[in-house]
Amino acid sequence: MDRTFLTGKYKGQILTAIGVDANNQILPLAFAFVEGENRSSWLWFFRHIKYGVFSSQANVCIIHDRH
């Protein structure tokens, strides 16, 4: 989990979720464009990842930068 700032004509941030498979390959899981990095944006993003990506998976670990 991470985010980056948008600069230029459109402002806001991009939230991203990246995964690593059993072959150590990096895979993009999800991304979202939000107005800003705040609690409600992250909760919204995590909820959609939980139901859209991990709904049938148990024992999933999520790591983020906590900033």
PDB file of N, CA, C and O in Angstrom:
ATOM      1  N   MET A   1       0.828  -1.159   0.000  1.00  0.00           N
ATOM      2  CA  MET A   1       0.000   0.000   0.000  1.00  0.00           C
ATOM      3  C   MET A   1       0.883   1.236   0.000  1.00  0.00           C
ATOM      4  O   MET A   1       1.861   1.300   0.727  1.00  0.00           O
ATOM      5  N   ASP A   2       0.514   2.172  -0.830  1.00  0.00           N
ATOM      6  CA  ASP A   2       1.250   3.431  -0.861  1.00  0.00           C
ATOM      7  C   ASP A   2       0.385   4.464  -1.558  1.00  0.00           C
ATOM      8  O   ASP A   2      -0.689   4.158  -2.065  1.00  0.00           O
ATOM      9  N   ARG A   3       0.874   5.678  -1.590  1.00  0.00           N
ATOM     10  CA  ARG A   3       0.176   6.754  -2.288  1.00  0.00           C
ATOM     11  C   ARG A   3       1.213   7.670  -2.904  1.00  0.00           C
ATOM     12  O   ARG A   3       2.368   7.688  -2.519  1.00  0.00           O
ATOM     13  N   THR A   4       0.768   8.421  -3.898  1.00  0.00           N
ATOM     14  CA  THR A   4       1.613   9.427  -4.512  1.00  0.00           C
ATOM     15  C   THR A   4       0.757  10.642  -4.840  1.00  0.00           C
ATOM     16  O   THR A   4      -0.451  10.526  -5.052  1.00  0.00           O
ATOM     17  N   PHE A   5       1.381  11.802  -4.862  1.00  0.00           N
ATOM     18  CA  PHE A   5       0.680  13.051  -5.134  1.00  0.00           C
ATOM     19  C   PHE A   5       0.501  13.250  -6.636  1.00  0.00           C
ATOM     20  O   PHE A   5       1.373  12.900  -7.425  1.00  0.00           O
ATOM     21  N   LEU A   6      -0.631  13.820  -7.016  1.00  0.00           N
ATOM     22  CA  LEU A   6      -0.866  14.234  -8.390  1.00  0.00           C
ATOM     23  C   LEU A   6      -0.492  15.704  -8.505  1.00  0.00           C
ATOM     24  O   LEU A   6      -0.861  16.507  -7.645  1.00  0.00           O
ATOM     25  N   THR A   7       0.237  16.057  -9.524  1.00  0.00           N
ATOM     26  CA  THR A   7       0.583  17.458  -9.763  1.00  0.00           C
ATOM     27  C   THR A   7       0.120  17.826 -11.161  1.00  0.00           C
ATOM     28  O   THR A   7      -0.161  16.966 -11.982  1.00  0.00           O
ATOM     29  N   GLY A   8       0.038  19.091 -11.426  1.00  0.00           N
ATOM     30  CA  GLY A   8      -0.407  19.535 -12.743  1.00  0.00           C
ATOM     31  C   GLY A   8      -1.854  19.979 -12.710  1.00  0.00           C
ATOM     32  O   GLY A   8      -2.342  20.537 -11.722  1.00  0.00           O
ATOM     33  N   LYS A   9      -2.571  19.705 -13.791  1.00  0.00           N
ATOM     34  CA  LYS A   9      -3.952  20.156 -13.935  1.00  0.00           C
ATOM     35  C   LYS A   9      -4.872  19.551 -12.884  1.00  0.00           C
ATOM     36  O   LYS A   9      -5.747  20.219 -12.353  1.00  0.00           O
ATOM     37  N   TYR A  10      -4.690  18.258 -12.585  1.00  0.00           N
ATOM     38  CA  TYR A  10      -5.555  17.565 -11.633  1.00  0.00           C
ATOM     39  C   TYR A  10      -4.817  17.364 -10.314  1.00  0.00           C
ATOM     40  O   TYR A  10      -3.690  16.895 -10.300  1.00  0.00           O
ATOM     41  N   LYS A  11      -5.451  17.705  -9.231  1.00  0.00           N
ATOM     42  CA  LYS A  11      -4.857  17.575  -7.895  1.00  0.00           C
ATOM     43  C   LYS A  11      -5.461  16.377  -7.187  1.00  0.00           C
ATOM     44  O   LYS A  11      -6.525  15.896  -7.534  1.00  0.00           O
ATOM     45  N   GLY A  12      -4.791  15.920  -6.171  1.00  0.00           N
ATOM     46  CA  GLY A  12      -5.262  14.784  -5.399  1.00  0.00           C
ATOM     47  C   GLY A  12      -4.146  13.796  -5.180  1.00  0.00           C
ATOM     48  O   GLY A  12      -2.965  14.143  -5.241  1.00  0.00           O
ATOM     49  N   GLN A  13      -4.523  12.542  -4.950  1.00  0.00           N
ATOM     50  CA  GLN A  13      -3.537  11.499  -4.735  1.00  0.00           C
ATOM     51  C   GLN A  13      -4.010  10.198  -5.362  1.00  0.00           C
ATOM     52  O   GLN A  13      -5.202   9.989  -5.576  1.00  0.00           O
ATOM     53  N   ILE A  14      -3.046   9.323  -5.646  1.00  0.00           N
ATOM     54  CA  ILE A  14      -3.343   7.992  -6.142  1.00  0.00           C
ATOM     55  C   ILE A  14      -2.966   7.007  -5.039  1.00  0.00           C
ATOM     56  O   ILE A  14      -1.830   6.994  -4.576  1.00  0.00           O
ATOM     57  N   LEU A  15      -3.925   6.206  -4.604  1.00  0.00           N
ATOM     58  CA  LEU A  15      -3.663   5.133  -3.652  1.00  0.00           C
ATOM     59  C   LEU A  15      -3.447   3.860  -4.444  1.00  0.00           C
ATOM     60  O   LEU A  15      -4.197   3.581  -5.387  1.00  0.00           O
ATOM     61  N   THR A  16      -2.421   3.086  -4.093  1.00  0.00           N
ATOM     62  CA  THR A  16      -2.117   1.871  -4.847  1.00  0.00           C
ATOM     63  C   THR A  16      -1.934   0.679  -3.920  1.00  0.00           C
ATOM     64  O   THR A  16      -1.506   0.823  -2.783  1.00  0.00           O
ATOM     65  N   ALA A  17      -2.257  -0.493  -4.438  1.00  0.00           N
ATOM     66  CA  ALA A  17      -2.012  -1.759  -3.744  1.00  0.00           C
ATOM     67  C   ALA A  17      -1.250  -2.658  -4.711  1.00  0.00           C
ATOM     68  O   ALA A  17      -1.698  -2.897  -5.833  1.00  0.00           O
ATOM     69  N   ILE A  18      -0.103  -3.147  -4.266  1.00  0.00           N
ATOM     70  CA  ILE A  18       0.762  -3.997  -5.069  1.00  0.00           C
ATOM     71  C   ILE A  18       0.939  -5.317  -4.325  1.00  0.00           C
ATOM     72  O   ILE A  18       1.077  -5.332  -3.102  1.00  0.00           O
ATOM     73  N   GLY A  19       0.965  -6.426  -5.040  1.00  0.00           N
ATOM     74  CA  GLY A  19       1.159  -7.735  -4.428  1.00  0.00           C
ATOM     75  C   GLY A  19       2.379  -8.442  -4.988  1.00  0.00           C
ATOM     76  O   GLY A  19       2.896  -8.075  -6.043  1.00  0.00           O
ATOM     77  N   VAL A  20       2.837  -9.450  -4.273  1.00  0.00           N
ATOM     78  CA  VAL A  20       3.944 -10.288  -4.713  1.00  0.00           C
ATOM     79  C   VAL A  20       3.444 -11.732  -4.712  1.00  0.00           C
ATOM     80  O   VAL A  20       2.912 -12.203  -3.702  1.00  0.00           O
ATOM     81  N   ASP A  21       3.611 -12.433  -5.843  1.00  0.00           N
ATOM     82  CA  ASP A  21       3.133 -13.812  -5.917  1.00  0.00           C
ATOM     83  C   ASP A  21       4.206 -14.800  -5.460  1.00  0.00           C
ATOM     84  O   ASP A  21       5.293 -14.408  -5.032  1.00  0.00           O
ATOM     85  N   ALA A  22       3.912 -16.088  -5.556  1.00  0.00           N
ATOM     86  CA  ALA A  22       4.826 -17.134  -5.085  1.00  0.00           C
ATOM     87  C   ALA A  22       6.129 -17.181  -5.876  1.00  0.00           C
ATOM     88  O   ALA A  22       7.138 -17.682  -5.387  1.00  0.00           O
ATOM     89  N   ASN A  23       6.133 -16.643  -7.085  1.00  0.00           N
ATOM     90  CA  ASN A  23       7.350 -16.588  -7.907  1.00  0.00           C
ATOM     91  C   ASN A  23       8.117 -15.287  -7.716  1.00  0.00           C
ATOM     92  O   ASN A  23       8.992 -14.957  -8.506  1.00  0.00           O
ATOM     93  N   ASN A  24       7.739 -14.517  -6.688  1.00  0.00           N
ATOM     94  CA  ASN A  24       8.376 -13.239  -6.359  1.00  0.00           C
ATOM     95  C   ASN A  24       8.193 -12.195  -7.463  1.00  0.00           C
ATOM     96  O   ASN A  24       9.043 -11.337  -7.661  1.00  0.00           O
ATOM     97  N   GLN A  25       7.086 -12.294  -8.198  1.00  0.00           N
ATOM     98  CA  GLN A  25       6.763 -11.308  -9.217  1.00  0.00           C
ATOM     99  C   GLN A  25       5.815 -10.271  -8.626  1.00  0.00           C
ATOM    100  O   GLN A  25       4.904 -10.610  -7.868  1.00  0.00           O
ATOM    101  N   ILE A  26       6.026  -9.009  -8.972  1.00  0.00           N
ATOM    102  CA  ILE A  26       5.214  -7.909  -8.459  1.00  0.00           C
ATOM    103  C   ILE A  26       3.988  -7.735  -9.351  1.00  0.00           C
ATOM    104  O   ILE A  26       4.104  -7.660 -10.571  1.00  0.00           O
ATOM    105  N   LEU A  27       2.803  -7.664  -8.711  1.00  0.00           N
ATOM    106  CA  LEU A  27       1.539  -7.546  -9.434  1.00  0.00           C
ATOM    107  C   LEU A  27       0.729  -6.372  -8.907  1.00  0.00           C
ATOM    108  O   LEU A  27       0.540  -6.242  -7.699  1.00  0.00           O
ATOM    109  N   PRO A  28       0.222  -5.514  -9.787  1.00  0.00           N
ATOM    110  CA  PRO A  28      -0.682  -4.449  -9.330  1.00  0.00           C
ATOM    111  C   PRO A  28      -2.041  -5.059  -8.979  1.00  0.00           C
ATOM    112  O   PRO A  28      -2.589  -5.846  -9.734  1.00  0.00           O
ATOM    113  N   LEU A  29      -2.570  -4.709  -7.812  1.00  0.00           N
ATOM    114  CA  LEU A  29      -3.863  -5.240  -7.378  1.00  0.00           C
ATOM    115  C   LEU A  29      -4.981  -4.229  -7.552  1.00  0.00           C
ATOM    116  O   LEU A  29      -6.072  -4.566  -7.986  1.00  0.00           O
ATOM    117  N   ALA A  30      -4.721  -2.985  -7.155  1.00  0.00           N
ATOM    118  CA  ALA A  30      -5.775  -1.971  -7.212  1.00  0.00           C
ATOM    119  C   ALA A  30      -5.164  -0.587  -7.155  1.00  0.00           C
ATOM    120  O   ALA A  30      -4.043  -0.400  -6.665  1.00  0.00           O
ATOM    121  N   PHE A  31      -5.902   0.396  -7.665  1.00  0.00           N
ATOM    122  CA  PHE A  31      -5.516   1.796  -7.515  1.00  0.00           C
ATOM    123  C   PHE A  31      -6.782   2.637  -7.464  1.00  0.00           C
ATOM    124  O   PHE A  31      -7.836   2.225  -7.939  1.00  0.00           O
ATOM    125  N   ALA A  32      -6.658   3.801  -6.863  1.00  0.00           N
ATOM    126  CA  ALA A  32      -7.799   4.712  -6.772  1.00  0.00           C
ATOM    127  C   ALA A  32      -7.302   6.149  -6.758  1.00  0.00           C
ATOM    128  O   ALA A  32      -6.252   6.444  -6.188  1.00  0.00           O
ATOM    129  N   PHE A  33      -8.035   7.028  -7.391  1.00  0.00           N
ATOM    130  CA  PHE A  33      -7.759   8.453  -7.357  1.00  0.00           C
ATOM    131  C   PHE A  33      -8.653   9.075  -6.294  1.00  0.00           C
ATOM    132  O   PHE A  33      -9.873   8.917  -6.343  1.00  0.00           O
ATOM    133  N   VAL A  34      -8.048   9.760  -5.317  1.00  0.00           N
ATOM    134  CA  VAL A  34      -8.807  10.376  -4.230  1.00  0.00           C
ATOM    135  C   VAL A  34      -8.406  11.834  -4.088  1.00  0.00           C
ATOM    136  O   VAL A  34      -7.354  12.247  -4.569  1.00  0.00           O
ATOM    137  N   GLU A  35      -9.258  12.612  -3.420  1.00  0.00           N
ATOM    138  CA  GLU A  35      -8.974  14.036  -3.239  1.00  0.00           C
ATOM    139  C   GLU A  35      -7.790  14.272  -2.320  1.00  0.00           C
ATOM    140  O   GLU A  35      -7.055  15.226  -2.494  1.00  0.00           O
ATOM    141  N   GLY A  36      -7.626  13.431  -1.318  1.00  0.00           N
ATOM    142  CA  GLY A  36      -6.518  13.589  -0.389  1.00  0.00           C
ATOM    143  C   GLY A  36      -6.324  12.345   0.440  1.00  0.00           C
ATOM    144  O   GLY A  36      -7.210  11.492   0.527  1.00  0.00           O
ATOM    145  N   GLU A  37      -5.150  12.250   1.048  1.00  0.00           N
ATOM    146  CA  GLU A  37      -4.866  11.108   1.909  1.00  0.00           C
ATOM    147  C   GLU A  37      -5.401  11.413   3.298  1.00  0.00           C
ATOM    148  O   GLU A  37      -4.867  12.256   4.013  1.00  0.00           O
ATOM    149  N   ASN A  38      -6.462  10.745   3.665  1.00  0.00           N
ATOM    150  CA  ASN A  38      -7.047  10.900   4.992  1.00  0.00           C
ATOM    151  C   ASN A  38      -7.665   9.571   5.411  1.00  0.00           C
ATOM    152  O   ASN A  38      -7.676   8.605   4.653  1.00  0.00           O
ATOM    153  N   ARG A  39      -8.162   9.541   6.597  1.00  0.00           N
ATOM    154  CA  ARG A  39      -8.713   8.289   7.143  1.00  0.00           C
ATOM    155  C   ARG A  39      -9.854   7.741   6.298  1.00  0.00           C
ATOM    156  O   ARG A  39      -9.901   6.557   5.989  1.00  0.00           O
ATOM    157  N   SER A  40     -10.763   8.602   5.892  1.00  0.00           N
ATOM    158  CA  SER A  40     -11.922   8.122   5.131  1.00  0.00           C
ATOM    159  C   SER A  40     -11.523   7.598   3.749  1.00  0.00           C
ATOM    160  O   SER A  40     -12.086   6.604   3.278  1.00  0.00           O
ATOM    161  N   SER A  41     -10.543   8.222   3.106  1.00  0.00           N
ATOM    162  CA  SER A  41     -10.075   7.733   1.801  1.00  0.00           C
ATOM    163  C   SER A  41      -9.431   6.363   1.925  1.00  0.00           C
ATOM    164  O   SER A  41      -9.687   5.471   1.120  1.00  0.00           O
ATOM    165  N   TRP A  42      -8.575   6.194   2.954  1.00  0.00           N
ATOM    166  CA  TRP A  42      -7.922   4.905   3.146  1.00  0.00           C
ATOM    167  C   TRP A  42      -8.931   3.830   3.527  1.00  0.00           C
ATOM    168  O   TRP A  42      -8.860   2.710   3.025  1.00  0.00           O
ATOM    169  N   LEU A  43      -9.890   4.122   4.385  1.00  0.00           N
ATOM    170  CA  LEU A  43     -10.910   3.123   4.748  1.00  0.00           C
ATOM    171  C   LEU A  43     -11.724   2.702   3.533  1.00  0.00           C
ATOM    172  O   LEU A  43     -12.008   1.520   3.345  1.00  0.00           O
ATOM    173  N   TRP A  44     -12.102   3.670   2.714  1.00  0.00           N
ATOM    174  CA  TRP A  44     -12.842   3.373   1.495  1.00  0.00           C
ATOM    175  C   TRP A  44     -12.021   2.450   0.594  1.00  0.00           C
ATOM    176  O   TRP A  44     -12.521   1.454   0.068  1.00  0.00           O
ATOM    177  N   PHE A  45     -10.732   2.767   0.427  1.00  0.00           N
ATOM    178  CA  PHE A  45      -9.844   1.965  -0.420  1.00  0.00           C
ATOM    179  C   PHE A  45      -9.685   0.550   0.137  1.00  0.00           C
ATOM    180  O   PHE A  45      -9.806  -0.430  -0.594  1.00  0.00           O
ATOM    181  N   PHE A  46      -9.431   0.424   1.448  1.00  0.00           N
ATOM    182  CA  PHE A  46      -9.267  -0.891   2.061  1.00  0.00           C
ATOM    183  C   PHE A  46     -10.537  -1.734   1.957  1.00  0.00           C
ATOM    184  O   PHE A  46     -10.477  -2.936   1.721  1.00  0.00           O
ATOM    185  N   ARG A  47     -11.700  -1.111   2.146  1.00  0.00           N
ATOM    186  CA  ARG A  47     -12.958  -1.860   2.018  1.00  0.00           C
ATOM    187  C   ARG A  47     -13.122  -2.432   0.613  1.00  0.00           C
ATOM    188  O   ARG A  47     -13.528  -3.579   0.433  1.00  0.00           O
ATOM    189  N   HIS A  48     -12.824  -1.623  -0.396  1.00  0.00           N
ATOM    190  CA  HIS A  48     -12.966  -2.095  -1.767  1.00  0.00           C
ATOM    191  C   HIS A  48     -11.939  -3.176  -2.101  1.00  0.00           C
ATOM    192  O   HIS A  48     -12.246  -4.110  -2.837  1.00  0.00           O
ATOM    193  N   ILE A  49     -10.750  -3.060  -1.564  1.00  0.00           N
ATOM    194  CA  ILE A  49      -9.755  -4.113  -1.775  1.00  0.00           C
ATOM    195  C   ILE A  49     -10.199  -5.393  -1.088  1.00  0.00           C
ATOM    196  O   ILE A  49     -10.115  -6.490  -1.660  1.00  0.00           O
ATOM    197  N   LYS A  50     -10.700  -5.277   0.134  1.00  0.00           N
ATOM    198  CA  LYS A  50     -11.135  -6.458   0.881  1.00  0.00           C
ATOM    199  C   LYS A  50     -12.202  -7.231   0.116  1.00  0.00           C
ATOM    200  O   LYS A  50     -12.108  -8.453  -0.038  1.00  0.00           O
ATOM    201  N   TYR A  51     -13.203  -6.547  -0.387  1.00  0.00           N
ATOM    202  CA  TYR A  51     -14.304  -7.226  -1.053  1.00  0.00           C
ATOM    203  C   TYR A  51     -14.018  -7.531  -2.521  1.00  0.00           C
ATOM    204  O   TYR A  51     -14.500  -8.518  -3.051  1.00  0.00           O
ATOM    205  N   GLY A  52     -13.208  -6.722  -3.176  1.00  0.00           N
ATOM    206  CA  GLY A  52     -12.939  -6.930  -4.592  1.00  0.00           C
ATOM    207  C   GLY A  52     -11.780  -7.850  -4.892  1.00  0.00           C
ATOM    208  O   GLY A  52     -11.794  -8.568  -5.889  1.00  0.00           O
ATOM    209  N   VAL A  53     -10.775  -7.861  -4.028  1.00  0.00           N
ATOM    210  CA  VAL A  53      -9.560  -8.636  -4.301  1.00  0.00           C
ATOM    211  C   VAL A  53      -9.435  -9.839  -3.380  1.00  0.00           C
ATOM    212  O   VAL A  53      -9.109 -10.935  -3.820  1.00  0.00           O
ATOM    213  N   PHE A  54      -9.707  -9.656  -2.097  1.00  0.00           N
ATOM    214  CA  PHE A  54      -9.445 -10.701  -1.114  1.00  0.00           C
ATOM    215  C   PHE A  54     -10.700 -11.355  -0.547  1.00  0.00           C
ATOM    216  O   PHE A  54     -10.637 -12.007   0.485  1.00  0.00           O
ATOM    217  N   SER A  55     -11.831 -11.229  -1.193  1.00  0.00           N
ATOM    218  CA  SER A  55     -13.086 -11.709  -0.608  1.00  0.00           C
ATOM    219  C   SER A  55     -13.075 -13.205  -0.309  1.00  0.00           C
ATOM    220  O   SER A  55     -13.672 -13.645   0.668  1.00  0.00           O
ATOM    221  N   SER A  56     -12.388 -14.006  -1.111  1.00  0.00           N
ATOM    222  CA  SER A  56     -12.387 -15.454  -0.887  1.00  0.00           C
ATOM    223  C   SER A  56     -11.083 -15.955  -0.264  1.00  0.00           C
ATOM    224  O   SER A  56     -10.887 -17.151  -0.119  1.00  0.00           O
ATOM    225  N   GLN A  57     -10.193 -15.061   0.110  1.00  0.00           N
ATOM    226  CA  GLN A  57      -8.891 -15.437   0.663  1.00  0.00           C
ATOM    227  C   GLN A  57      -8.876 -15.249   2.178  1.00  0.00           C
ATOM    228  O   GLN A  57      -9.372 -14.265   2.699  1.00  0.00           O
ATOM    229  N   ALA A  58      -8.273 -16.200   2.850  1.00  0.00           N
ATOM    230  CA  ALA A  58      -8.059 -16.073   4.294  1.00  0.00           C
ATOM    231  C   ALA A  58      -6.577 -15.837   4.546  1.00  0.00           C
ATOM    232  O   ALA A  58      -5.741 -16.129   3.699  1.00  0.00           O
ATOM    233  N   ASN A  59      -6.259 -15.292   5.712  1.00  0.00           N
ATOM    234  CA  ASN A  59      -4.873 -15.089   6.121  1.00  0.00           C
ATOM    235  C   ASN A  59      -4.086 -14.212   5.150  1.00  0.00           C
ATOM    236  O   ASN A  59      -3.033 -14.592   4.648  1.00  0.00           O
ATOM    237  N   VAL A  60      -4.598 -13.022   4.859  1.00  0.00           N
ATOM    238  CA  VAL A  60      -3.928 -12.071   3.979  1.00  0.00           C
ATOM    239  C   VAL A  60      -3.255 -11.012   4.837  1.00  0.00           C
ATOM    240  O   VAL A  60      -3.847 -10.485   5.776  1.00  0.00           O
ATOM    241  N   CYS A  61      -2.007 -10.709   4.523  1.00  0.00           N
ATOM    242  CA  CYS A  61      -1.249  -9.686   5.254  1.00  0.00           C
ATOM    243  C   CYS A  61      -1.172  -8.430   4.394  1.00  0.00           C
ATOM    244  O   CYS A  61      -0.816  -8.498   3.217  1.00  0.00           O
ATOM    245  N   ILE A  62      -1.502  -7.283   4.966  1.00  0.00           N
ATOM    246  CA  ILE A  62      -1.414  -6.001   4.260  1.00  0.00           C
ATOM    247  C   ILE A  62      -0.344  -5.161   4.932  1.00  0.00           C
ATOM    248  O   ILE A  62      -0.378  -4.962   6.151  1.00  0.00           O
ATOM    249  N   ILE A  63       0.597  -4.655   4.148  1.00  0.00           N
ATOM    250  CA  ILE A  63       1.688  -3.828   4.667  1.00  0.00           C
ATOM    251  C   ILE A  63       1.581  -2.455   4.007  1.00  0.00           C
ATOM    252  O   ILE A  63       1.429  -2.353   2.782  1.00  0.00           O
ATOM    253  N   HIS A  64       1.688  -1.408   4.793  1.00  0.00           N
ATOM    254  CA  HIS A  64       1.680  -0.054   4.226  1.00  0.00           C
ATOM    255  C   HIS A  64       2.693   0.797   4.963  1.00  0.00           C
ATOM    256  O   HIS A  64       3.263   0.394   5.970  1.00  0.00           O
ATOM    257  N   ASP A  65       2.944   2.006   4.460  1.00  0.00           N
ATOM    258  CA  ASP A  65       4.012   2.826   5.011  1.00  0.00           C
ATOM    259  C   ASP A  65       3.617   3.646   6.243  1.00  0.00           C
ATOM    260  O   ASP A  65       4.439   4.324   6.815  1.00  0.00           O
ATOM    261  N   ARG A  66       2.357   3.602   6.647  1.00  0.00           N
ATOM    262  CA  ARG A  66       1.843   4.258   7.846  1.00  0.00           C
ATOM    263  C   ARG A  66       2.067   5.768   7.876  1.00  0.00           C
ATOM    264  O   ARG A  66       2.173   6.375   8.919  1.00  0.00           O
ATOM    265  N   HIS A  67       2.160   6.406   6.736  1.00  0.00           N
ATOM    266  CA  HIS A  67       2.287   7.862   6.691  1.00  0.00           C
ATOM    267  C   HIS A  67       1.017   8.405   6.109  1.00  0.00           C
ATOM    268  O   HIS A  67       0.834   9.011   5.233  1.00  0.00           O
TER     269      HIS A  67
END
